[in-house]
GROMACS .gro file of C-alpha atoms in nm:
model
  242
    1MET     CA    1  13.999   2.967   7.449
    2ALA     CA    2  13.999   2.598   7.545
    3LEU     CA    3  14.282   2.522   7.301
    4GLY     CA    4  14.498   2.802   7.437
    5LEU     CA    5  14.436   2.693   7.798
    6ASN     CA    6  14.529   2.334   7.711
    7LEU     CA    7  14.853   2.436   7.538
    8LEU     CA    8  14.949   2.648   7.837
    9ALA     CA    9  14.858   2.356   8.068
   10VAL     CA   10  15.081   2.113   7.875
   11PHE     CA   11  15.381   2.338   7.926
   12ALA     CA   12  15.305   2.435   8.287
   13PHE     CA   13  15.225   2.084   8.409
   14ALA     CA   14  15.522   1.929   8.234
   15VAL     CA   15  15.726   2.140   8.477
   16LYS     CA   16  15.517   2.003   8.766
   17GLY     CA   17  15.555   1.643   8.655
   18LEU     CA   18  15.928   1.702   8.626
   19ALA     CA   19  16.000   1.882   8.954
   20GLY     CA   20  15.684   1.851   9.167
   21PHE     CA   21  15.617   2.227   9.152
   22GLY     CA   22  15.599   2.507   8.900
   23PRO     CA   23  15.269   2.520   8.706
   24ALA     CA   24  15.132   2.824   8.888
   25LEU     CA   25  15.456   3.012   8.813
   26PHE     CA   26  15.352   3.002   8.447
   27LEU     CA   27  14.973   2.981   8.462
   28VAL     CA   28  14.913   3.278   8.691
   29PRO     CA   29  15.146   3.535   8.525
   30ALA     CA   30  15.037   3.436   8.173
   31LEU     CA   31  14.665   3.445   8.246
   32SER     CA   32  14.686   3.760   8.460
   33LEU     CA   33  14.792   3.950   8.149
   34PHE     CA   34  14.438   3.887   8.019
   35TRP     CA   35  14.217   3.809   8.319
   36PRO     CA   36  14.172   3.982   8.657
   37LEU     CA   37  14.384   3.816   8.926
   38ARG     CA   38  14.068   3.737   9.126
   39GLN     CA   39  13.965   3.506   8.840
   40VAL     CA   40  14.311   3.368   8.764
   41VAL     CA   41  14.379   3.255   9.122
   42PRO     CA   42  14.063   3.043   9.179
   43TYR     CA   43  14.092   2.890   8.830
   44THR     CA   44  14.453   2.795   8.899
   45ALA     CA   45  14.373   2.663   9.246
   46PHE     CA   46  14.102   2.430   9.117
   47LEU     CA   47  14.313   2.307   8.825
   48LEU     CA   48  14.606   2.240   9.060
   49PHE     CA   49  14.377   2.042   9.290
   50LEU     CA   50  14.270   1.820   8.999
   51ALA     CA   51  14.631   1.778   8.883
   52ASN     CA   52  14.760   1.683   9.227
   53LEU     CA   53  14.543   1.372   9.248
   54PRO     CA   54  14.750   1.174   8.990
   55MET     CA   55  15.072   1.340   9.114
   56LEU     CA   56  15.019   1.190   9.461
   57TRP     CA   57  15.015   0.846   9.300
   58LEU     CA   58  15.332   0.919   9.102
   59VAL     CA   59  15.531   1.015   9.414
   60ARG     CA   60  15.373   0.761   9.655
   61ARG     CA   61  15.702   0.577   9.720
   62GLY     CA   62  15.877   0.893   9.834
   63LEU     CA   63  15.608   1.010  10.077
   64GLU     CA   64  15.695   1.036  10.447
   65PRO     CA   65  15.365   1.081  10.639
   66ARG     CA   66  15.524   1.207  10.965
   67ARG     CA   67  15.690   1.487  10.769
   68ASP     CA   68  15.454   1.546  10.477
   69LEU     CA   69  15.114   1.556  10.651
   70PRO     CA   70  15.203   1.832  10.902
   71ALA     CA   71  15.375   2.025  10.621
   72ALA     CA   72  15.065   1.993  10.402
   73ALA     CA   73  14.838   2.113  10.685
   74ALA     CA   74  15.061   2.417  10.746
   75TYR     CA   75  15.064   2.502  10.375
   76ALA     CA   76  14.683   2.471  10.360
   77LEU     CA   77  14.650   2.711  10.653
   78GLY     CA   78  14.870   2.965  10.477
   79LEU     CA   79  14.664   2.937  10.158
   80VAL     CA   80  14.339   3.004  10.345
   81LEU     CA   81  14.491   3.310  10.514
   82GLY     CA   82  14.625   3.432  10.180
   83THR     CA   83  14.279   3.408  10.022
   84ARG     CA   84  14.156   3.672  10.266
   85LEU     CA   85  14.436   3.905  10.150
   86LEU     CA   86  14.341   3.841   9.786
   87LEU     CA   87  13.995   3.977   9.861
   88ALA     CA   88  14.126   4.280  10.048
   89LEU     CA   89  14.416   4.413   9.837
   90PRO     CA   90  14.384   4.623   9.516
   91GLU     CA   91  14.437   4.445   9.182
   92ALA     CA   92  14.725   4.669   9.069
   93ARG     CA   93  14.919   4.610   9.390
   94LEU     CA   94  14.860   4.236   9.368
   95LYS     CA   95  15.002   4.218   9.015
   96PHE     CA   96  15.303   4.432   9.105
   97ALA     CA   97  15.369   4.214   9.411
   98LEU     CA   98  15.341   3.902   9.195
   99GLY     CA   99  15.596   4.047   8.954
  100VAL     CA  100  15.838   4.123   9.238
  101VAL     CA  101  15.803   3.772   9.383
  102LEU     CA  102  15.859   3.610   9.043
  103LEU     CA  103  16.162   3.828   8.972
  104VAL     CA  104  16.320   3.735   9.307
  105PHE     CA  105  16.248   3.368   9.234
  106SER     CA  106  16.407   3.401   8.890
  107LEU     CA  107  16.725   3.557   9.028
  108TRP     CA  108  16.744   3.292   9.300
  109GLY     CA  109  16.700   3.018   9.042
  110LEU     CA  110  17.014   3.132   8.861
  111VAL     CA  111  17.229   3.078   9.173
  112TRP     CA  112  17.412   2.746   9.175
  113LEU     CA  113  17.357   2.550   9.497
  114PRO     CA  114  17.447   2.183   9.545
  115ALA     CA  115  17.155   1.950   9.624
  116PRO     CA  116  17.188   1.751   9.949
  117ALA     CA  117  17.237   1.377   9.919
  118ALA     CA  118  16.988   1.290  10.195
  119ALA     CA  119  16.698   1.451  10.379
  120PRO     CA  120  16.771   1.598  10.725
  121PRO     CA  121  16.660   1.409  11.038
  122LEU     CA  122  16.299   1.488  11.127
  123ASP     CA  123  16.359   1.631  11.474
  124ALA     CA  124  16.154   1.901  11.647
  125ALA     CA  125  16.370   2.186  11.514
  126GLU     CA  126  16.348   2.069  11.153
  127LEU     CA  127  15.973   2.017  11.179
  128ALA     CA  128  15.927   2.368  11.323
  129ARG     CA  129  16.132   2.522  11.042
  130LEU     CA  130  15.941   2.323  10.782
  131LEU     CA  131  15.602   2.429  10.922
  132ALA     CA  132  15.707   2.797  10.928
  133VAL     CA  133  15.824   2.774  10.566
  134MET     CA  134  15.500   2.608  10.461
  135VAL     CA  135  15.270   2.860  10.631
  136SER     CA  136  15.457   3.161  10.491
  137GLY     CA  137  15.471   3.009  10.143
  138GLY     CA  138  15.101   2.931  10.156
  139ILE     CA  139  15.017   3.292  10.247
  140ILE     CA  140  15.209   3.422   9.946
  141VAL     CA  141  15.047   3.175   9.706
  142GLY     CA  142  14.699   3.223   9.851
  143THR     CA  143  14.732   3.598   9.797
  144LEU     CA  144  14.910   3.609   9.460
  145GLY     CA  145  14.835   3.266   9.309
  146ALA     CA  146  15.204   3.172   9.269
  147GLY     CA  147  15.553   3.225   9.403
  148ALA     CA  148  15.597   3.020   9.722
  149LEU     CA  149  15.946   3.166   9.770
  150PRO     CA  150  16.009   3.023  10.119
  151LEU     CA  151  15.950   2.671   9.982
  152PHE     CA  152  16.158   2.725   9.669
  153VAL     CA  153  16.450   2.855   9.875
  154TYR     CA  154  16.442   2.622  10.176
  155LEU     CA  155  16.345   2.283  10.035
  156PRO     CA  156  16.618   2.255   9.764
  157LEU     CA  157  16.878   2.343  10.028
  158ARG     CA  158  16.761   2.076  10.271
  159TYR     CA  159  16.611   1.792  10.067
  160PRO     CA  160  16.727   1.581   9.770
  161PRO     CA  161  16.511   1.599   9.453
  162ALA     CA  162  16.293   1.292   9.519
  163ALA     CA  163  16.211   1.395   9.878
  164MET     CA  164  16.153   1.756   9.772
  165ARG     CA  165  15.920   1.641   9.495
  166ALA     CA  166  15.719   1.431   9.746
  167LEU     CA  167  15.701   1.722   9.992
  168PHE     CA  168  15.580   1.965   9.728
  169THR     CA  169  15.321   1.721   9.598
  170SER     CA  170  15.175   1.623   9.935
  171ALA     CA  171  15.161   1.986  10.049
  172PHE     CA  172  15.001   2.098   9.725
  173GLY     CA  173  14.755   1.805   9.734
  174LEU     CA  174  14.594   1.898  10.066
  175GLY     CA  175  14.670   2.265  10.020
  176THR     CA  176  14.491   2.305   9.689
  177LEU     CA  177  14.182   2.132   9.829
  178ALA     CA  178  14.168   2.384  10.116
  179TRP     CA  179  14.253   2.666   9.873
  180THR     CA  180  13.973   2.569   9.636
  181LEU     CA  181  13.721   2.551   9.921
  182ALA     CA  182  13.838   2.891  10.051
  183ASN     CA  183  13.797   3.046   9.705
  184TRP     CA  184  13.450   2.891   9.673
  185GLN     CA  185  13.346   3.016  10.017
  186ALA     CA  186  13.471   3.365   9.928
  187GLY     CA  187  13.266   3.365   9.607
  188LEU     CA  188  13.573   3.371   9.380
  189LEU     CA  189  13.532   3.024   9.224
  190THR     CA  190  13.246   3.046   8.973
  191GLY     CA  191  13.082   2.779   8.758
  192GLU     CA  192  13.246   2.924   8.447
  193LEU     CA  193  13.594   2.895   8.599
  194VAL     CA  194  13.521   2.535   8.699
  195ARG     CA  195  13.409   2.462   8.342
  196LEU     CA  196  13.728   2.613   8.196
  197ALA     CA  197  13.945   2.416   8.438
  198LEU     CA  198  13.772   2.089   8.341
  199LEU     CA  199  13.822   2.174   7.972
  200SER     CA  200  14.194   2.218   8.049
  201LEU     CA  201  14.232   1.866   8.190
  202PRO     CA  202  14.358   1.701   7.867
  203GLY     CA  203  14.652   1.941   7.847
  204THR     CA  204  14.709   1.908   8.222
  205LEU     CA  205  14.732   1.529   8.211
  206ALA     CA  206  14.950   1.536   7.899
  207GLY     CA  207  15.190   1.777   8.070
  208LEU     CA  208  15.210   1.561   8.383
  209TRP     CA  209  15.287   1.254   8.173
  210LEU     CA  210  15.560   1.437   7.982
  211GLY     CA  211  15.716   1.578   8.299
  212ALA     CA  212  15.717   1.239   8.473
  213ARG     CA  213  15.908   1.091   8.178
  214LEU     CA  214  16.169   1.367   8.199
  215PHE     CA  215  16.210   1.359   8.580
  216GLU     CA  216  16.510   1.128   8.592
  217ARG     CA  217  16.669   1.245   8.267
  218LEU     CA  218  16.738   1.613   8.322
  219PRO     CA  219  16.968   1.770   8.586
  220GLN     CA  220  16.792   1.962   8.862
  221ARG     CA  221  16.998   2.278   8.817
  222GLY     CA  222  16.916   2.283   8.447
  223GLN     CA  223  16.546   2.264   8.530
  224MET     CA  224  16.564   2.552   8.777
  225ARG     CA  225  16.766   2.778   8.549
  226ALA     CA  226  16.534   2.722   8.254
  227VAL     CA  227  16.229   2.807   8.468
  228ALA     CA  228  16.405   3.115   8.606
  229LEU     CA  229  16.502   3.256   8.267
  230LEU     CA  230  16.153   3.206   8.126
  231LEU     CA  231  15.997   3.396   8.416
  232VAL     CA  232  16.212   3.712   8.399
  233PRO     CA  233  16.023   3.890   8.115
  234VAL     CA  234  15.685   3.791   8.263
  235ALA     CA  235  15.785   3.933   8.602
  236LEU     CA  236  15.902   4.260   8.449
  237ARG     CA  237  15.579   4.289   8.249
  238LEU     CA  238  15.367   4.248   8.563
  239MET     CA  239  15.574   4.514   8.737
  240GLY     CA  240  15.500   4.757   8.452
  241VAL     CA  241  15.860   4.785   8.333
  242PHE     CA  242  15.745   4.743   7.971
   0.00000   0.00000   0.00000
């Protein structure tokens, strides 16, 4: 099992090192085909927390504390609220909802949209929009383990790749800490899941290193389309289409 988890981690975290987001989009659907979602989500949350520590160092030059810290706090709040929904909703509905979210993300990822050249001014209106996006995205991820659609739609439209990568990483850094603590408090994060996450660290770090090397070499639209196409069959499988 450890070998399979590490191979999956190499692929998933190469996407994260490349774009600043993405590992849960592969980890959660793949593992939920074999594990209950209430095990997949806390495992993924803890592994993402561990992975975000080196990622924060990688993006340190692009961080903007006045923007990124409030966004991270809002995302963490959404994750904690989503954890309560994970406990309350039936497993079959959770998996179907995850499939729908991933399918919508995949279709969106195939749409061509030009990336902005500069980040928008951080005025009160932009900060309010950003906080709303972060809370709603956190609720979805806290409930389903992946698929922060509001973030994936809004941030690429408003922020250039480097700023978007820093925003994702800072939000996920604080957010996954709060998410992990919420899963632990709810009794979802067990010692066995912690052990498996720690065993997956070699593949996680290798994937981050690979993604960081590719960050400046591949076009952003190519990244998004590749991720989108890979997720379509997984989304349909979770929805019970085949």
